[in-house]
XYZ file of C-alpha atoms in Angstrom:
654
model
C -1.176 -110.911 36.172
C 2.605 -111.745 36.964
C 3.126 -113.166 40.290
C 6.404 -110.577 40.535
C 4.344 -107.885 40.293
C 2.040 -108.687 42.287
C 3.840 -109.309 44.979
C 6.233 -105.856 43.975
C 2.869 -104.488 44.137
C 2.354 -102.742 47.890
C 1.399 -99.805 48.422
C 1.872 -97.263 51.516
C -0.555 -93.733 51.724
C 1.451 -90.821 49.901
C 3.617 -89.281 52.737
C 3.143 -86.037 52.048
C -1.061 -86.179 51.752
C -0.569 -86.062 56.218
C 0.885 -83.009 56.220
C -2.373 -81.434 55.008
C -4.857 -81.403 57.700
C -7.150 -79.157 59.147
C -6.010 -80.096 62.576
C -2.215 -80.237 62.815
C -1.537 -77.842 59.768
C 0.719 -75.312 61.001
C 0.503 -71.572 60.837
C -3.031 -72.468 59.335
C -5.227 -71.236 62.910
C -4.698 -67.822 62.170
C -6.194 -68.142 58.536
C -9.286 -70.591 59.506
C -10.243 -67.586 61.937
C -11.392 -65.266 59.372
C -13.305 -67.633 57.328
C -16.198 -66.732 58.865
C -15.966 -63.199 58.529
C -15.425 -64.479 54.612
C -19.181 -65.849 54.802
C -20.856 -63.205 56.929
C -19.859 -61.009 54.463
C -20.860 -63.681 51.088
C -24.169 -63.647 52.951
C -25.299 -59.894 52.336
C -23.785 -60.366 48.545
C -25.917 -62.809 48.090
C -28.882 -60.878 48.403
C -27.511 -57.345 46.396
C -27.729 -57.270 42.300
C -24.772 -57.587 40.200
C -24.391 -53.645 40.179
C -24.196 -53.441 43.445
C -21.386 -56.042 43.820
C -19.783 -53.673 41.342
C -20.308 -51.085 43.542
C -19.499 -51.980 45.852
C -16.264 -53.601 44.952
C -15.170 -49.603 43.729
C -15.793 -48.379 47.226
C -13.649 -50.528 48.189
C -11.417 -49.182 46.099
C -11.785 -45.811 46.708
C -11.103 -47.367 50.889
C -8.598 -48.903 49.409
C -6.525 -45.481 46.998
C -8.034 -43.899 50.953
C -5.114 -45.424 52.686
C -7.367 -48.631 54.582
C -5.181 -51.635 54.671
C -5.879 -54.270 52.304
C -5.453 -56.844 55.646
C -9.169 -55.319 56.906
C -10.505 -55.413 53.688
C -9.591 -58.617 52.516
C -12.818 -60.370 54.919
C -14.834 -58.651 52.289
C -12.795 -58.636 49.212
C -12.576 -62.331 49.353
C -15.804 -62.492 50.035
C -16.768 -60.818 46.788
C -14.545 -63.228 44.397
C -16.292 -65.472 46.083
C -19.718 -64.869 45.257
C -18.583 -62.814 41.348
C -17.218 -66.529 40.705
C -20.586 -68.198 41.165
C -21.683 -65.555 39.321
C -19.476 -65.468 36.219
C -17.681 -68.836 35.999
C -20.220 -70.636 38.117
C -17.059 -71.938 40.368
C -17.317 -71.681 44.404
C -14.140 -70.890 45.759
C -13.047 -73.801 48.400
C -12.353 -72.419 52.312
C -8.902 -74.773 51.022
C -8.998 -71.992 48.264
C -9.519 -68.761 50.275
C -6.741 -70.455 53.097
C -4.516 -70.438 49.931
C -5.222 -66.726 49.525
C -4.596 -65.977 52.301
C -1.288 -67.339 52.022
C -0.423 -65.491 48.961
C -1.865 -62.196 50.230
C 0.806 -62.385 53.319
C 3.717 -62.764 51.431
C 4.383 -66.295 51.619
C 4.035 -69.285 48.610
C 0.994 -71.661 49.335
C 1.432 -75.806 48.872
C -1.374 -76.450 47.228
C -1.944 -79.516 45.855
C -2.507 -80.923 42.188
C -5.917 -80.508 40.987
C -7.158 -77.993 43.947
C -7.450 -75.485 41.583
C -4.944 -72.610 42.318
C -5.754 -70.883 39.129
C -9.437 -69.611 40.363
C -7.252 -69.595 43.929
C -5.361 -66.684 42.422
C -7.824 -64.467 41.610
C -8.465 -63.968 45.265
C -5.665 -61.802 46.245
C -4.642 -60.359 43.168
C -8.202 -58.514 43.193
C -7.545 -57.665 46.919
C -3.326 -56.259 45.731
C -4.951 -54.452 42.774
C -7.522 -51.942 44.838
C -5.040 -49.731 45.512
C -4.842 -49.030 41.771
C -0.416 -49.293 41.086
C -1.055 -52.787 39.107
C -0.664 -56.602 40.270
C 1.241 -58.569 38.193
C 0.784 -62.834 37.941
C 4.251 -64.161 36.189
C 3.815 -68.062 34.559
C 5.881 -69.708 33.277
C 4.203 -69.619 29.470
C 2.340 -67.620 27.300
C 0.009 -70.444 27.047
C -1.278 -70.715 30.562
C -1.253 -67.033 31.001
C -3.299 -66.463 28.393
C -5.309 -69.212 29.154
C -5.919 -68.458 32.902
C -7.102 -64.051 32.231
C -9.151 -65.897 29.732
C -10.679 -67.926 31.516
C -10.841 -65.585 34.957
C -11.714 -62.380 32.969
C -15.842 -62.291 33.592
C -15.015 -62.446 37.333
C -12.755 -58.993 37.431
C -14.732 -57.341 35.223
C -17.864 -57.378 36.968
C -15.335 -56.420 39.863
C -14.686 -53.527 37.769
C -11.395 -54.884 37.347
C -9.663 -54.291 34.172
C -7.674 -57.384 33.462
C -4.752 -57.311 30.400
C -1.401 -60.224 29.016
C 1.796 -59.573 28.011
C 2.354 -62.012 25.487
C 5.731 -62.356 23.218
C 5.892 -60.581 19.869
C 3.583 -58.314 21.548
C 3.871 -54.572 19.699
C 4.943 -51.650 22.544
C 1.429 -50.218 22.365
C -0.111 -53.005 22.915
C 1.947 -53.785 25.612
C 1.850 -50.923 27.651
C -2.034 -50.607 27.376
C -1.421 -53.980 29.232
C 0.576 -52.850 32.135
C -2.294 -50.543 32.518
C -4.525 -52.500 33.774
C -5.876 -53.484 36.957
C -4.527 -57.307 36.775
C -1.279 -58.531 34.439
C -0.929 -61.631 33.338
C 2.313 -62.584 31.362
C 5.592 -64.844 31.970
C 7.940 -63.619 33.982
C 10.448 -63.506 30.882
C 7.961 -60.932 28.937
C 8.155 -58.633 33.229
C 11.975 -59.102 33.142
C 12.648 -58.187 29.267
C 9.998 -54.984 29.325
C 11.843 -53.926 32.861
C 15.479 -53.962 31.392
C 13.844 -52.438 27.347
C 12.491 -49.629 29.878
C 15.555 -49.236 31.421
C 17.433 -48.685 28.212
C 14.700 -46.539 26.632
C 15.176 -43.678 30.000
C 18.423 -43.713 29.564
C 18.440 -42.633 25.903
C 16.045 -39.919 26.720
C 17.802 -38.820 29.406
C 21.524 -39.240 26.907
C 19.504 -37.256 24.232
C 18.305 -34.511 26.544
C 14.846 -34.852 26.114
C 14.131 -35.669 29.948
C 10.214 -34.985 31.092
C 9.181 -31.872 28.501
C 10.523 -34.334 25.884
C 8.377 -36.825 26.652
C 4.880 -34.235 26.894
C 5.852 -33.076 23.409
C 6.123 -35.768 21.349
C 4.097 -36.461 19.046
C 1.304 -39.582 19.193
C 3.269 -41.523 16.544
C 6.421 -41.307 19.216
C 4.006 -43.505 22.099
C 5.288 -46.588 21.219
C 8.708 -45.279 22.487
C 8.377 -44.787 25.910
C 8.237 -47.050 29.111
C 5.510 -50.506 28.899
C 5.669 -50.389 32.465
C 4.294 -48.349 35.076
C 6.145 -49.834 37.974
C 6.496 -52.910 40.918
C 4.269 -53.228 43.256
C 2.629 -56.731 43.476
C 3.629 -60.123 41.238
C 1.783 -63.383 42.352
C 4.019 -66.612 41.003
C 2.049 -69.241 39.680
C 4.518 -72.826 39.703
C 6.560 -70.490 41.525
C 9.498 -73.223 42.435
C 9.831 -73.182 38.191
C 10.280 -69.939 38.115
C 12.149 -68.567 41.521
C 14.513 -71.809 41.800
C 14.196 -73.766 37.907
C 14.476 -70.657 36.157
C 17.339 -68.614 38.745
C 20.472 -69.482 37.132
C 19.257 -68.188 33.165
C 20.015 -64.519 33.609
C 17.450 -62.435 31.386
C 20.241 -60.157 28.484
C 19.190 -57.901 25.727
C 22.176 -57.898 23.387
C 24.059 -55.240 21.726
C 25.458 -54.837 18.473
C 28.589 -57.516 17.302
C 31.608 -55.902 16.956
C 34.014 -56.224 13.734
C 35.658 -59.232 15.021
C 31.888 -61.820 14.318
C 33.829 -62.888 11.545
C 36.579 -64.614 13.537
C 34.887 -65.776 16.437
C 32.481 -67.751 13.660
C 35.169 -69.099 12.571
C 37.217 -70.540 16.062
C 33.611 -72.013 17.141
C 33.784 -74.015 13.984
C 37.109 -74.778 14.014
C 37.013 -75.529 17.956
C 33.901 -78.519 17.047
C 36.011 -79.993 13.974
C 38.917 -80.749 16.512
C 37.198 -81.424 19.641
C 37.075 -85.250 18.964
C 40.769 -84.926 18.283
C 41.537 -84.531 22.806
C 40.538 -87.910 25.157
C 39.487 -87.699 28.426
C 42.799 -88.038 30.864
C 45.221 -87.102 27.872
C 45.012 -84.198 26.107
C 42.323 -83.107 29.068
C 41.209 -83.395 32.164
C 37.521 -83.187 33.279
C 36.048 -81.588 36.969
C 32.436 -84.403 37.192
C 31.737 -81.562 40.474
C 32.290 -78.363 38.248
C 31.388 -80.246 35.188
C 34.707 -78.085 33.638
C 36.734 -79.210 31.387
C 41.382 -78.035 31.239
C 43.515 -78.731 29.065
C 46.644 -80.310 29.994
C 50.429 -79.654 28.684
C 49.783 -82.588 25.982
C 45.634 -80.563 24.515
C 48.225 -77.595 24.692
C 51.058 -78.302 22.925
C 48.471 -80.566 20.272
C 46.219 -77.355 20.013
C 49.305 -75.693 18.746
C 50.826 -78.429 15.941
C 46.664 -78.642 14.632
C 46.429 -77.315 11.665
C 43.953 -73.587 11.401
C 42.235 -71.142 8.815
C 43.779 -68.306 7.957
C 41.674 -66.061 9.756
C 42.770 -67.657 13.103
C 46.082 -66.209 12.864
C 45.777 -63.072 14.992
C 43.585 -65.252 17.570
C 45.942 -65.776 20.245
C 47.023 -69.641 21.704
C 45.245 -68.818 24.839
C 41.776 -67.864 23.372
C 42.506 -70.853 21.098
C 42.970 -73.470 24.415
C 39.472 -71.679 25.620
C 37.677 -72.765 22.220
C 38.632 -76.427 22.544
C 37.907 -76.652 26.309
C 34.245 -75.462 25.581
C 33.831 -77.176 22.398
C 34.489 -80.521 24.052
C 32.396 -79.368 27.558
C 29.688 -78.299 24.827
C 29.974 -81.864 22.706
C 30.512 -84.180 26.403
C 27.418 -82.626 28.359
C 24.517 -80.786 25.509
C 23.023 -84.162 23.970
C 20.374 -83.267 21.158
C 16.700 -83.952 22.045
C 17.425 -83.504 25.745
C 19.159 -80.580 26.615
C 18.089 -78.489 22.977
C 16.382 -79.170 19.518
C 16.671 -77.664 16.364
C 13.759 -75.885 15.541
C 13.634 -73.962 12.076
C 17.521 -74.050 11.277
C 18.226 -72.359 15.803
C 18.934 -74.469 18.712
C 16.106 -73.726 21.267
C 16.678 -74.730 24.604
C 14.764 -77.885 26.084
C 14.006 -76.597 29.921
C 15.483 -79.274 32.674
C 12.659 -78.929 35.202
C 9.717 -78.477 32.878
C 10.183 -79.910 29.605
C 8.983 -77.095 27.719
C 10.754 -75.424 24.812
C 12.405 -71.907 26.290
C 12.245 -69.648 23.507
C 14.277 -66.465 23.750
C 16.625 -68.474 25.453
C 20.473 -68.829 25.191
C 23.016 -70.396 27.616
C 25.904 -67.187 28.184
C 29.777 -68.239 27.668
C 29.899 -68.983 24.225
C 27.861 -71.905 25.184
C 25.157 -71.408 22.265
C 27.405 -70.646 20.297
C 29.370 -73.924 20.306
C 26.589 -75.482 20.703
C 25.183 -74.311 16.950
C 29.199 -74.976 16.077
C 28.661 -78.390 16.875
C 25.876 -79.369 15.035
C 26.669 -77.790 11.524
C 23.860 -74.962 11.487
C 24.278 -70.656 11.728
C 26.404 -69.130 14.404
C 25.243 -66.442 16.064
C 28.024 -64.368 17.560
C 27.764 -63.804 20.886
C 27.283 -60.220 21.406
C 28.049 -57.939 24.945
C 25.235 -56.994 27.063
C 23.530 -53.566 26.504
C 20.863 -54.531 29.990
C 20.548 -57.580 32.171
C 18.764 -59.081 35.430
C 18.556 -62.314 36.706
C 14.825 -64.022 38.122
C 15.972 -62.775 41.244
C 16.822 -59.372 40.747
C 13.916 -59.120 39.246
C 11.114 -60.023 41.887
C 12.727 -59.089 44.082
C 12.355 -55.677 42.615
C 8.664 -55.664 43.705
C 7.595 -54.363 47.359
C 5.085 -57.362 47.904
C 5.684 -61.314 46.293
C 3.183 -63.950 46.544
C 3.797 -67.644 44.633
C 1.642 -70.994 44.541
C 3.151 -74.218 43.185
C 2.690 -77.962 43.907
C 6.140 -78.610 45.321
C 7.943 -76.079 47.410
C 8.191 -77.832 50.698
C 11.969 -79.305 50.355
C 12.612 -75.853 48.457
C 11.346 -74.101 51.966
C 15.067 -72.607 53.145
C 16.347 -71.567 49.527
C 12.818 -69.547 49.046
C 13.019 -68.124 52.584
C 17.406 -67.001 51.779
C 17.097 -65.831 48.674
C 13.351 -64.419 48.873
C 12.219 -64.226 52.195
C 9.558 -65.492 51.795
C 8.030 -68.941 53.408
C 6.360 -71.687 52.258
C 2.789 -72.980 53.630
C 0.834 -76.373 52.672
C -2.399 -75.924 52.989
C -4.512 -77.999 53.148
C -6.740 -80.360 50.418
C -10.861 -80.044 49.850
C -10.988 -83.940 49.876
C -8.766 -86.223 51.498
C -5.950 -87.339 49.233
C -6.307 -91.242 47.822
C -3.021 -91.590 46.182
C -1.186 -94.798 46.928
C 2.432 -95.299 46.017
C 3.312 -98.297 44.913
C 6.703 -99.586 46.107
C 10.096 -98.984 43.945
C 11.798 -101.065 41.438
C 14.905 -101.131 40.879
C 16.934 -103.002 37.889
C 21.011 -103.559 37.182
C 20.102 -102.321 33.366
C 17.842 -100.114 31.375
C 17.003 -102.636 29.701
C 15.669 -104.931 32.377
C 14.413 -101.204 33.529
C 12.532 -100.947 30.491
C 10.893 -104.352 29.939
C 9.420 -104.255 33.276
C 7.974 -100.557 32.059
C 6.686 -102.407 28.796
C 4.956 -105.363 31.630
C 3.474 -103.431 33.690
C 2.043 -101.231 31.181
C 0.896 -103.904 29.549
C -0.958 -105.702 32.519
C -2.990 -101.920 33.259
C -3.543 -101.373 29.972
C -5.279 -105.266 29.988
C -7.959 -103.758 32.035
C -8.333 -100.079 30.557
C -6.721 -97.800 33.141
C -4.762 -95.316 31.932
C -1.674 -94.795 32.777
C 0.670 -91.174 32.150
C 4.597 -92.465 32.067
C 7.074 -89.919 32.604
C 11.129 -90.061 31.183
C 13.769 -87.556 31.825
C 14.714 -86.446 28.059
C 12.945 -85.863 24.618
C 15.101 -88.635 23.097
C 13.389 -91.505 25.874
C 10.225 -90.092 25.402
C 10.976 -91.205 21.749
C 12.464 -94.278 22.866
C 9.685 -95.692 25.235
C 7.175 -95.332 22.533
C 8.721 -97.065 19.563
C 8.759 -100.172 22.405
C 4.912 -99.612 23.149
C 4.539 -99.431 18.971
C 6.535 -102.664 18.909
C 4.111 -104.509 21.847
C 1.175 -103.037 19.683
C -0.540 -100.773 22.568
C -2.001 -97.750 21.381
C 0.033 -94.151 23.317
C 0.510 -90.532 22.535
C 3.980 -88.560 22.893
C 3.955 -85.389 24.757
C 7.143 -83.566 24.651
C 8.539 -80.707 23.434
C 8.173 -81.189 20.173
C 4.658 -81.412 20.540
C 3.996 -77.856 22.603
C 1.007 -76.825 20.391
C -1.017 -79.392 21.452
C 0.223 -80.173 25.340
C -2.939 -79.399 27.243
C -5.285 -82.031 24.182
C -2.053 -84.902 25.691
C -2.413 -84.261 29.395
C -6.641 -83.372 29.310
C -6.802 -86.600 27.246
C -4.410 -88.464 29.319
C -7.232 -90.176 31.499
C -9.445 -91.846 29.311
C -10.221 -95.781 29.562
C -7.495 -97.073 28.492
C -5.088 -93.970 27.481
C -1.134 -94.280 27.321
C 0.163 -91.405 27.792
C 4.550 -91.032 27.101
C 5.775 -87.759 27.902
C 8.768 -85.968 29.509
C 8.161 -83.802 32.466
C 6.986 -80.795 31.110
C 2.770 -82.983 31.801
C 3.567 -82.246 35.370
C 1.931 -78.939 35.327
C -1.168 -77.024 33.696
C -3.871 -78.628 32.117
C -6.112 -81.297 34.724
C -6.311 -84.471 34.053
C -10.213 -85.390 34.646
C -11.390 -88.859 35.267
C -14.907 -90.380 34.499
C -16.544 -92.861 37.664
C -16.167 -95.562 35.383
C -11.932 -94.776 35.781
C -12.149 -94.118 39.394
C -14.019 -97.474 39.832
C -10.592 -99.379 38.771
C -8.614 -97.573 40.812
C -7.758 -94.103 38.843
C -4.637 -92.689 36.627
C -1.564 -94.815 37.366
C 2.058 -93.038 36.759
C 5.063 -94.458 35.831
C 8.176 -92.645 37.061
C 11.438 -94.187 34.505
C 14.230 -92.109 36.095
C 14.473 -89.961 39.095
C 15.436 -86.716 38.378
C 18.077 -83.779 39.220
C 15.420 -82.595 42.115
C 13.124 -84.409 44.515
C 10.119 -81.634 43.421
C 10.180 -82.626 39.475
C 9.472 -86.049 40.594
C 6.449 -84.996 42.432
C 4.916 -82.514 39.691
C 4.533 -85.912 37.808
C 3.365 -88.262 40.877
C 0.986 -85.298 40.895
C -0.881 -85.749 38.269
C -3.221 -88.100 39.611
C -5.602 -88.954 42.463
C -6.542 -84.835 42.638
C -9.524 -83.629 43.891
C -9.751 -86.913 46.415
C -9.357 -89.041 43.009
C -7.953 -92.527 43.368
C -5.058 -92.782 41.954
C -1.097 -94.942 42.222
C 2.130 -94.459 41.974
C 5.554 -96.458 41.057
C 9.127 -95.349 41.024
C 11.854 -97.170 38.745
C 15.242 -96.754 38.821
C 18.102 -98.778 37.127
C 22.305 -98.883 38.690
C 23.015 -97.187 35.156
C 20.635 -93.758 35.526
C 22.562 -90.196 35.042
C 21.694 -89.577 38.533
C 24.331 -92.076 40.335
C 26.330 -91.295 37.876
C 25.485 -87.387 38.657
C 25.173 -87.860 42.368
C 28.277 -90.096 42.978
C 31.263 -89.082 39.817
C 31.706 -91.463 37.466
C 33.985 -93.307 39.571
C 31.343 -95.201 41.505
C 29.188 -94.932 38.949
C 31.050 -97.585 37.240
C 31.531 -99.941 39.874
C 27.379 -99.753 40.490
C 26.960 -99.883 36.568
C 29.192 -103.111 37.360
C 26.765 -105.062 39.681
C 24.226 -104.256 37.561
C 24.778 -106.151 34.447
C 26.025 -108.857 36.869
C 21.443 -109.361 38.576
C 19.871 -111.496 37.570
C 17.138 -110.030 39.028
C 15.209 -106.836 40.656
C 17.994 -104.493 43.133
C 15.521 -102.601 45.472
C 17.759 -102.716 48.037
C 19.258 -99.895 46.632
C 16.704 -97.647 46.392
C 18.121 -95.300 49.171
C 20.711 -95.070 47.184
C 19.120 -93.594 44.499
C 17.830 -91.098 47.008
C 20.717 -90.232 48.623
C 22.419 -89.419 45.425
C 19.071 -87.004 43.614
C 19.712 -85.287 47.785
C 23.543 -84.306 46.957
C 22.645 -83.158 43.280
C 19.722 -80.789 44.648
C 22.536 -79.359 47.284
C 25.181 -78.812 44.978
C 22.649 -76.689 42.484
C 21.269 -75.022 46.121
C 25.167 -74.195 46.422
C 25.745 -72.796 43.117
C 22.954 -71.089 42.721
C 23.670 -69.192 46.392
C 27.083 -68.691 44.382
C 25.070 -66.572 41.427
C 23.003 -65.154 44.129
C 26.281 -63.754 46.131
C 28.266 -62.554 42.520
C 25.047 -60.762 42.049
C 25.060 -58.848 44.520
C 29.016 -58.177 44.535
C 28.514 -56.759 40.866
C 25.730 -54.340 41.797
C 28.154 -52.919 44.897
C 30.766 -51.990 42.129
C 28.571 -50.705 40.194
C 26.656 -48.906 42.200
C 29.669 -47.374 43.865
C 30.931 -46.456 40.706
C 27.835 -44.428 39.297
C 26.593 -47.283 37.481
C 23.075 -48.521 36.597
C 24.105 -52.876 37.162
C 21.581 -53.476 34.869
C 22.815 -51.507 31.788
C 26.123 -51.395 32.718
C 27.418 -54.843 33.121
C 30.649 -56.108 31.633
C 30.411 -58.459 28.756
């Protein structure tokens, strides 16, 4: 091992873990007081047969429907679920999982460390809120996790007499209706939201046709698909709450209306602007606002638009509209990059979710951005149509009178959860003491020097058999690192949005002896990495973070892949003075000055580490501000529509 790396391998205990304490945990006292009550009921249930447990569960259901408060039923309900879990799936809830369940039941977000068993914990509040018969929904980040979690937990629910359904993409209406009719329904926020919008459109159509209730009652059996699929909002538990409620908050769910007659003209405008964007230079023909990421043509730029040759289809298009098309094309060329923000699958642009690294199937950028990217990539341009229905993530979840959540990384966004969703974040204690070690940060002058150091660290740890997980910000950088490892002869696997079909398999193998896994931040969620005793003796999984993300929460997700359930593990953060974080946080002028310093550096610049954290906090504040503005505009838009007697979800302007 090189002297330089050995000296830099100092570490400190993970500061996050100190907050997870039975003694100092704030707000946990009332939950801990419930544990003896649950244990007393559990002892009674151990002597009962499976049939008697089911009968007892039906009794709880009757009491809940009769008006008895769910809080009063909690000890019995949690004890029932705990015993059913032990018998059916051979998993008995730990005390800390009972506490997590109580946090979620009480309308808060439980922050639980990676590996603490959030999937099992979720069964507690889901069962309790399902008792009144109004339906309980669990929203997660993708179809795979929804189906997997539902299948794993189904025997537990079914033993207690609960029906369970799953809502997936491309599912027909009758199957969706059956899934929503179940006591417990798993699905994604996207599917829940689109089903709400489709139902609302259907209800309006039914009223306009004058069918009303009588028409519904008289409808034939073959017309049942034209009935709404949902049955109202009661309780929703949001898995990976920070990803769903914050990272996806700025992306509204939109059902498009039928295209108008100007389709061909719009396509011609997008294609012409994409071809001409390269003719415009920054500070000459346009100005770029780095804070707002907006493009505005200068007088010279507008004159250039007038002079450029145009196809005949553009003759009816006004100059003001052409300016907009050019500005949009320039912005797309600057800010939206292949293999970072999107990929191309089967001739279609598919967004890469920056917070999870996964493909955001079915989502499109608004404001013509998506179409401008299609024109840039020279694929079919899908016309930007009007909106038939629209809802934001905030609107959708605020509709639920009862809302809870769980995640491993929420405390840094506690203020935002409180302001927007009126829910608190409570840290849940870990079942075992966290053994994760944070190795000292390493800062380099250039990206090239950083990659060299990362390869050196991988080579040394790989030689002793420790598994290594390396996280990158983009698909492009994950594949760049893969080429470097291939050149070194180091066997590895790559996990990014191109390999989503085998994501769980790759993550599950990441803890094997000598395994090297390169991943975008999609490896931060969903699947446990289990370690053998041999690996634990070597120090556990080592995680290398190659660059800071826009949010500290996303970095913590990757960090949380090691040190789960008391396992040993270690983490190292790498940075360089030409990283995107500094450019986005401080702007191009200061970023260029820092990059110039980095180019002259001949050794590590570890004293600059705090500069990166400050830049990250600036970016987080900006994003929080953007979401607050979105929330304000949505409130004003809804208020305006209601004052006009319109439906705020269906009567939105284009």
